[in-house]
Amino acid sequence: MDFYKDKLDLLIVDIDDTFVYHRTVAAANKLFLSLFGVKLKDKIYTTKKSIFLILLNFFRFRFQKKIFKLFFIAIYLYFLNTIREINNKFFRTISSEKIIKIWANAVINLGIKSSEYQLSKKAIKNNLNQKVLEIYKSLKKSNPRMKVLAITQSFTVNGDPIKDILDIDIIETNRFIVKDGIIVGSEINIKGGEDKKRIAEGVIKKLKAKNIGVFVDDYDDALLLKLKNLRFILYKKKLKRFIDFGDIKALSFR
């Protein structure tokens, strides 16, 4: 990324499904596995791996209302997200606000422990997308004065480890409220693309940034592509139709 040496003032990044496997999905998988009595390692479990482990440990199953409630909520959210993805591929985009609110209410109503929900710093660090990380490090090295703003719709408990892992200057997240080790409430600051754009524009104004880079992966990130003074975009291919390339340097990733 030497061609961007000292050319970026601010880099705005999404985290989940960009740098790391979606942490809300990983947290849900962790909850399922713990309820099925699976002995968990300090790692991120994908949905595919989780299904395999549940089948392998099905003999450990003991009836719990939590499992059935969590199962039906997961199926419903999967259905909603599938409809959203299909719609957003061809028509005007729908945000993930409804999905976020349903998930937050489910976690609160089930009385989930914060320790059951949290993903460790080690687990996240060991599961970073190496291609994205390489590009990120290269941009930071080439632009030592560049600030980094991370905006994620995932819910954090007692801070987000990714801030230290990636040496992020500013991070905005949704947040769970914990009392006596139990998740009892939520603070939803980022419902969709409009919130992401509002936060980004506020930071741009505060820092007086003139040259902007973005890492985007989901339809809720599409409005970030309308920010002024974009110079660099790292994007997932499904967002290509939203990009007005012009003089912007753009790279895609999986």
PDB file of N, CA and C in Angstrom, residues 171-224:
ATOM      1  N   ILE A 171     -13.884   3.418  18.773  1.00  0.00           N
ATOM      2  CA  ILE A 171     -14.755   2.296  18.430  1.00  0.00           C
ATOM      3  C   ILE A 171     -16.161   2.562  18.937  1.00  0.00           C
ATOM      4  N   GLU A 172     -17.145   2.318  18.076  1.00  0.00           N
ATOM      5  CA  GLU A 172     -18.558   2.479  18.429  1.00  0.00           C
ATOM      6  C   GLU A 172     -19.245   1.130  18.260  1.00  0.00           C
ATOM      7  N   THR A 173     -19.953   0.683  19.300  1.00  0.00           N
ATOM      8  CA  THR A 173     -20.604  -0.626  19.271  1.00  0.00           C
ATOM      9  C   THR A 173     -21.988  -0.533  19.921  1.00  0.00           C
ATOM     10  N   ASN A 174     -22.761  -1.601  19.762  1.00  0.00           N
ATOM     11  CA  ASN A 174     -23.926  -1.804  20.617  1.00  0.00           C
ATOM     12  C   ASN A 174     -23.410  -2.451  21.899  1.00  0.00           C
ATOM     13  N   ARG A 175     -24.174  -2.343  22.975  1.00  0.00           N
ATOM     14  CA  ARG A 175     -23.638  -2.789  24.265  1.00  0.00           C
ATOM     15  C   ARG A 175     -24.701  -3.480  25.104  1.00  0.00           C
ATOM     16  N   PHE A 176     -24.294  -4.559  25.770  1.00  0.00           N
ATOM     17  CA  PHE A 176     -25.161  -5.199  26.752  1.00  0.00           C
ATOM     18  C   PHE A 176     -24.850  -4.638  28.135  1.00  0.00           C
ATOM     19  N   ILE A 177     -25.895  -4.472  28.933  1.00  0.00           N
ATOM     20  CA  ILE A 177     -25.749  -3.994  30.309  1.00  0.00           C
ATOM     21  C   ILE A 177     -25.785  -5.201  31.243  1.00  0.00           C
ATOM     22  N   VAL A 178     -24.819  -5.278  32.134  1.00  0.00           N
ATOM     23  CA  VAL A 178     -24.663  -6.448  33.009  1.00  0.00           C
ATOM     24  C   VAL A 178     -24.864  -6.060  34.473  1.00  0.00           C
ATOM     25  N   LYS A 179     -25.590  -6.902  35.196  1.00  0.00           N
ATOM     26  CA  LYS A 179     -25.767  -6.723  36.636  1.00  0.00           C
ATOM     27  C   LYS A 179     -25.570  -8.061  37.324  1.00  0.00           C
ATOM     28  N   ASP A 180     -24.628  -8.100  38.256  1.00  0.00           N
ATOM     29  CA  ASP A 180     -24.315  -9.337  38.987  1.00  0.00           C
ATOM     30  C   ASP A 180     -24.002 -10.499  38.040  1.00  0.00           C
ATOM     31  N   GLY A 181     -23.300 -10.183  36.953  1.00  0.00           N
ATOM     32  CA  GLY A 181     -22.872 -11.219  36.018  1.00  0.00           C
ATOM     33  C   GLY A 181     -23.923 -11.664  35.020  1.00  0.00           C
ATOM     34  N   ILE A 182     -25.135 -11.073  35.083  1.00  0.00           N
ATOM     35  CA  ILE A 182     -26.222 -11.440  34.176  1.00  0.00           C
ATOM     36  C   ILE A 182     -26.531 -10.273  33.241  1.00  0.00           C
ATOM     37  N   ILE A 183     -26.765 -10.566  31.960  1.00  0.00           N
ATOM     38  CA  ILE A 183     -27.139  -9.531  30.995  1.00  0.00           C
ATOM     39  C   ILE A 183     -28.595  -9.130  31.244  1.00  0.00           C
ATOM     40  N   VAL A 184     -28.807  -7.867  31.592  1.00  0.00           N
ATOM     41  CA  VAL A 184     -30.148  -7.412  31.991  1.00  0.00           C
ATOM     42  C   VAL A 184     -30.708  -6.302  31.091  1.00  0.00           C
ATOM     43  N   GLY A 185     -29.897  -5.789  30.202  1.00  0.00           N
ATOM     44  CA  GLY A 185     -30.372  -4.715  29.341  1.00  0.00           C
ATOM     45  C   GLY A 185     -29.446  -4.489  28.163  1.00  0.00           C
ATOM     46  N   SER A 186     -29.837  -3.582  27.287  1.00  0.00           N
ATOM     47  CA  SER A 186     -29.008  -3.295  26.111  1.00  0.00           C
ATOM     48  C   SER A 186     -29.029  -1.809  25.788  1.00  0.00           C
ATOM     49  N   GLU A 187     -27.993  -1.404  25.101  1.00  0.00           N
ATOM     50  CA  GLU A 187     -27.856  -0.026  24.625  1.00  0.00           C
ATOM     51  C   GLU A 187     -27.569  -0.128  23.138  1.00  0.00           C
ATOM     52  N   ILE A 188     -28.590   0.119  22.319  1.00  0.00           N
ATOM     53  CA  ILE A 188     -28.441  -0.047  20.872  1.00  0.00           C
ATOM     54  C   ILE A 188     -28.154   1.310  20.233  1.00  0.00           C
ATOM     55  N   ASN A 189     -26.915   1.519  19.877  1.00  0.00           N
ATOM     56  CA  ASN A 189     -26.475   2.779  19.276  1.00  0.00           C
ATOM     57  C   ASN A 189     -26.411   2.708  17.755  1.00  0.00           C
ATOM     58  N   ILE A 190     -26.270   1.486  17.228  1.00  0.00           N
ATOM     59  CA  ILE A 190     -26.072   1.314  15.785  1.00  0.00           C
ATOM     60  C   ILE A 190     -27.082   0.299  15.265  1.00  0.00           C
ATOM     61  N   LYS A 191     -28.178   0.801  14.710  1.00  0.00           N
ATOM     62  CA  LYS A 191     -29.255  -0.068  14.226  1.00  0.00           C
ATOM     63  C   LYS A 191     -29.088  -0.411  12.753  1.00  0.00           C
ATOM     64  N   GLY A 192     -28.464   0.494  11.996  1.00  0.00           N
ATOM     65  CA  GLY A 192     -28.326   0.264  10.566  1.00  0.00           C
ATOM     66  C   GLY A 192     -27.373   1.248   9.924  1.00  0.00           C
ATOM     67  N   GLY A 193     -27.479   1.357   8.602  1.00  0.00           N
ATOM     68  CA  GLY A 193     -26.561   2.176   7.834  1.00  0.00           C
ATOM     69  C   GLY A 193     -26.601   3.657   8.160  1.00  0.00           C
ATOM     70  N   GLU A 194     -27.784   4.179   8.468  1.00  0.00           N
ATOM     71  CA  GLU A 194     -27.896   5.606   8.779  1.00  0.00           C
ATOM     72  C   GLU A 194     -27.119   5.964  10.043  1.00  0.00           C
ATOM     73  N   ASP A 195     -27.164   5.064  11.028  1.00  0.00           N
ATOM     74  CA  ASP A 195     -26.396   5.302  12.258  1.00  0.00           C
ATOM     75  C   ASP A 195     -24.899   5.250  11.982  1.00  0.00           C
ATOM     76  N   LYS A 196     -24.488   4.294  11.145  1.00  0.00           N
ATOM     77  CA  LYS A 196     -23.063   4.186  10.803  1.00  0.00           C
ATOM     78  C   LYS A 196     -22.578   5.454  10.100  1.00  0.00           C
ATOM     79  N   LYS A 197     -23.376   5.931   9.154  1.00  0.00           N
ATOM     80  CA  LYS A 197     -22.999   7.135   8.406  1.00  0.00           C
ATOM     81  C   LYS A 197     -22.970   8.359   9.326  1.00  0.00           C
ATOM     82  N   ARG A 198     -23.950   8.454  10.222  1.00  0.00           N
ATOM     83  CA  ARG A 198     -24.002   9.579  11.168  1.00  0.00           C
ATOM     84  C   ARG A 198     -22.757   9.605  12.057  1.00  0.00           C
ATOM     85  N   ILE A 199     -22.382   8.438  12.581  1.00  0.00           N
ATOM     86  CA  ILE A 199     -21.199   8.344  13.443  1.00  0.00           C
ATOM     87  C   ILE A 199     -19.938   8.705  12.659  1.00  0.00           C
ATOM     88  N   ALA A 200     -19.836   8.166  11.443  1.00  0.00           N
ATOM     89  CA  ALA A 200     -18.664   8.433  10.603  1.00  0.00           C
ATOM     90  C   ALA A 200     -18.537   9.922  10.297  1.00  0.00           C
ATOM     91  N   GLU A 201     -19.640  10.552   9.926  1.00  0.00           N
ATOM     92  CA  GLU A 201     -19.601  11.981   9.591  1.00  0.00           C
ATOM     93  C   GLU A 201     -19.236  12.829  10.810  1.00  0.00           C
ATOM     94  N   GLY A 202     -19.690  12.405  11.987  1.00  0.00           N
ATOM     95  CA  GLY A 202     -19.346  13.129  13.210  1.00  0.00           C
ATOM     96  C   GLY A 202     -17.855  13.085  13.498  1.00  0.00           C
ATOM     97  N   VAL A 203     -17.256  11.910  13.317  1.00  0.00           N
ATOM     98  CA  VAL A 203     -15.817  11.753  13.557  1.00  0.00           C
ATOM     99  C   VAL A 203     -15.010  12.484  12.491  1.00  0.00           C
ATOM    100  N   ILE A 204     -15.464  12.410  11.243  1.00  0.00           N
ATOM    101  CA  ILE A 204     -14.786  13.120  10.154  1.00  0.00           C
ATOM    102  C   ILE A 204     -14.746  14.621  10.441  1.00  0.00           C
ATOM    103  N   LYS A 205     -15.873  15.148  10.892  1.00  0.00           N
ATOM    104  CA  LYS A 205     -15.960  16.580  11.215  1.00  0.00           C
ATOM    105  C   LYS A 205     -15.050  16.932  12.389  1.00  0.00           C
ATOM    106  N   LYS A 206     -15.056  16.088  13.410  1.00  0.00           N
ATOM    107  CA  LYS A 206     -14.245  16.337  14.601  1.00  0.00           C
ATOM    108  C   LYS A 206     -12.754  16.317  14.280  1.00  0.00           C
ATOM    109  N   LEU A 207     -12.332  15.355  13.451  1.00  0.00           N
ATOM    110  CA  LEU A 207     -10.913  15.213  13.121  1.00  0.00           C
ATOM    111  C   LEU A 207     -10.493  16.073  11.934  1.00  0.00           C
ATOM    112  N   LYS A 208     -11.495  16.659  11.253  1.00  0.00           N
ATOM    113  CA  LYS A 208     -11.246  17.449  10.039  1.00  0.00           C
ATOM    114  C   LYS A 208     -10.509  16.607   8.996  1.00  0.00           C
ATOM    115  N   ALA A 209     -10.945  15.359   8.879  1.00  0.00           N
ATOM    116  CA  ALA A 209     -10.308  14.425   7.942  1.00  0.00           C
ATOM    117  C   ALA A 209     -10.688  14.762   6.501  1.00  0.00           C
ATOM    118  N   LYS A 210      -9.702  14.748   5.624  1.00  0.00           N
ATOM    119  CA  LYS A 210      -9.916  15.108   4.219  1.00  0.00           C
ATOM    120  C   LYS A 210      -9.781  13.921   3.270  1.00  0.00           C
ATOM    121  N   ASN A 211      -9.108  12.880   3.713  1.00  0.00           N
ATOM    122  CA  ASN A 211      -8.881  11.705   2.864  1.00  0.00           C
ATOM    123  C   ASN A 211      -9.280  10.458   3.645  1.00  0.00           C
ATOM    124  N   ILE A 212     -10.321   9.780   3.158  1.00  0.00           N
ATOM    125  CA  ILE A 212     -10.962   8.711   3.920  1.00  0.00           C
ATOM    126  C   ILE A 212     -10.802   7.358   3.234  1.00  0.00           C
ATOM    127  N   GLY A 213     -10.586   6.324   4.051  1.00  0.00           N
ATOM    128  CA  GLY A 213     -10.609   4.947   3.573  1.00  0.00           C
ATOM    129  C   GLY A 213     -11.680   4.179   4.332  1.00  0.00           C
ATOM    130  N   VAL A 214     -12.274   3.154   3.716  1.00  0.00           N
ATOM    131  CA  VAL A 214     -13.287   2.347   4.404  1.00  0.00           C
ATOM    132  C   VAL A 214     -13.087   0.861   4.117  1.00  0.00           C
ATOM    133  N   PHE A 215     -13.396   0.029   5.115  1.00  0.00           N
ATOM    134  CA  PHE A 215     -13.482  -1.427   4.968  1.00  0.00           C
ATOM    135  C   PHE A 215     -14.949  -1.782   5.198  1.00  0.00           C
ATOM    136  N   VAL A 216     -15.624  -2.340   4.197  1.00  0.00           N
ATOM    137  CA  VAL A 216     -17.058  -2.615   4.309  1.00  0.00           C
ATOM    138  C   VAL A 216     -17.380  -4.037   3.845  1.00  0.00           C
ATOM    139  N   ASP A 217     -18.438  -4.618   4.442  1.00  0.00           N
ATOM    140  CA  ASP A 217     -18.783  -5.988   4.033  1.00  0.00           C
ATOM    141  C   ASP A 217     -20.277  -6.242   3.920  1.00  0.00           C
ATOM    142  N   ASP A 218     -21.116  -5.442   4.606  1.00  0.00           N
ATOM    143  CA  ASP A 218     -22.541  -5.746   4.654  1.00  0.00           C
ATOM    144  C   ASP A 218     -23.357  -4.606   4.059  1.00  0.00           C
ATOM    145  N   TYR A 219     -24.615  -4.905   3.723  1.00  0.00           N
ATOM    146  CA  TYR A 219     -25.481  -3.885   3.137  1.00  0.00           C
ATOM    147  C   TYR A 219     -25.684  -2.694   4.071  1.00  0.00           C
ATOM    148  N   ASP A 220     -25.579  -2.919   5.378  1.00  0.00           N
ATOM    149  CA  ASP A 220     -25.683  -1.802   6.321  1.00  0.00           C
ATOM    150  C   ASP A 220     -24.490  -0.857   6.222  1.00  0.00           C
ATOM    151  N   ASP A 221     -23.456  -1.268   5.487  1.00  0.00           N
ATOM    152  CA  ASP A 221     -22.276  -0.413   5.288  1.00  0.00           C
ATOM    153  C   ASP A 221     -22.378   0.428   4.017  1.00  0.00           C
ATOM    154  N   ALA A 222     -23.423   0.171   3.212  1.00  0.00           N
ATOM    155  CA  ALA A 222     -23.504   0.802   1.890  1.00  0.00           C
ATOM    156  C   ALA A 222     -23.501   2.331   1.956  1.00  0.00           C
ATOM    157  N   LEU A 223     -24.125   2.889   2.975  1.00  0.00           N
ATOM    158  CA  LEU A 223     -24.174   4.355   3.082  1.00  0.00           C
ATOM    159  C   LEU A 223     -22.799   4.965   3.355  1.00  0.00           C
ATOM    160  N   LEU A 224     -21.884   4.165   3.908  1.00  0.00           N
ATOM    161  CA  LEU A 224     -20.515   4.664   4.114  1.00  0.00           C
ATOM    162  C   LEU A 224     -19.831   4.931   2.776  1.00  0.00           C
TER     163      LEU A 224
END
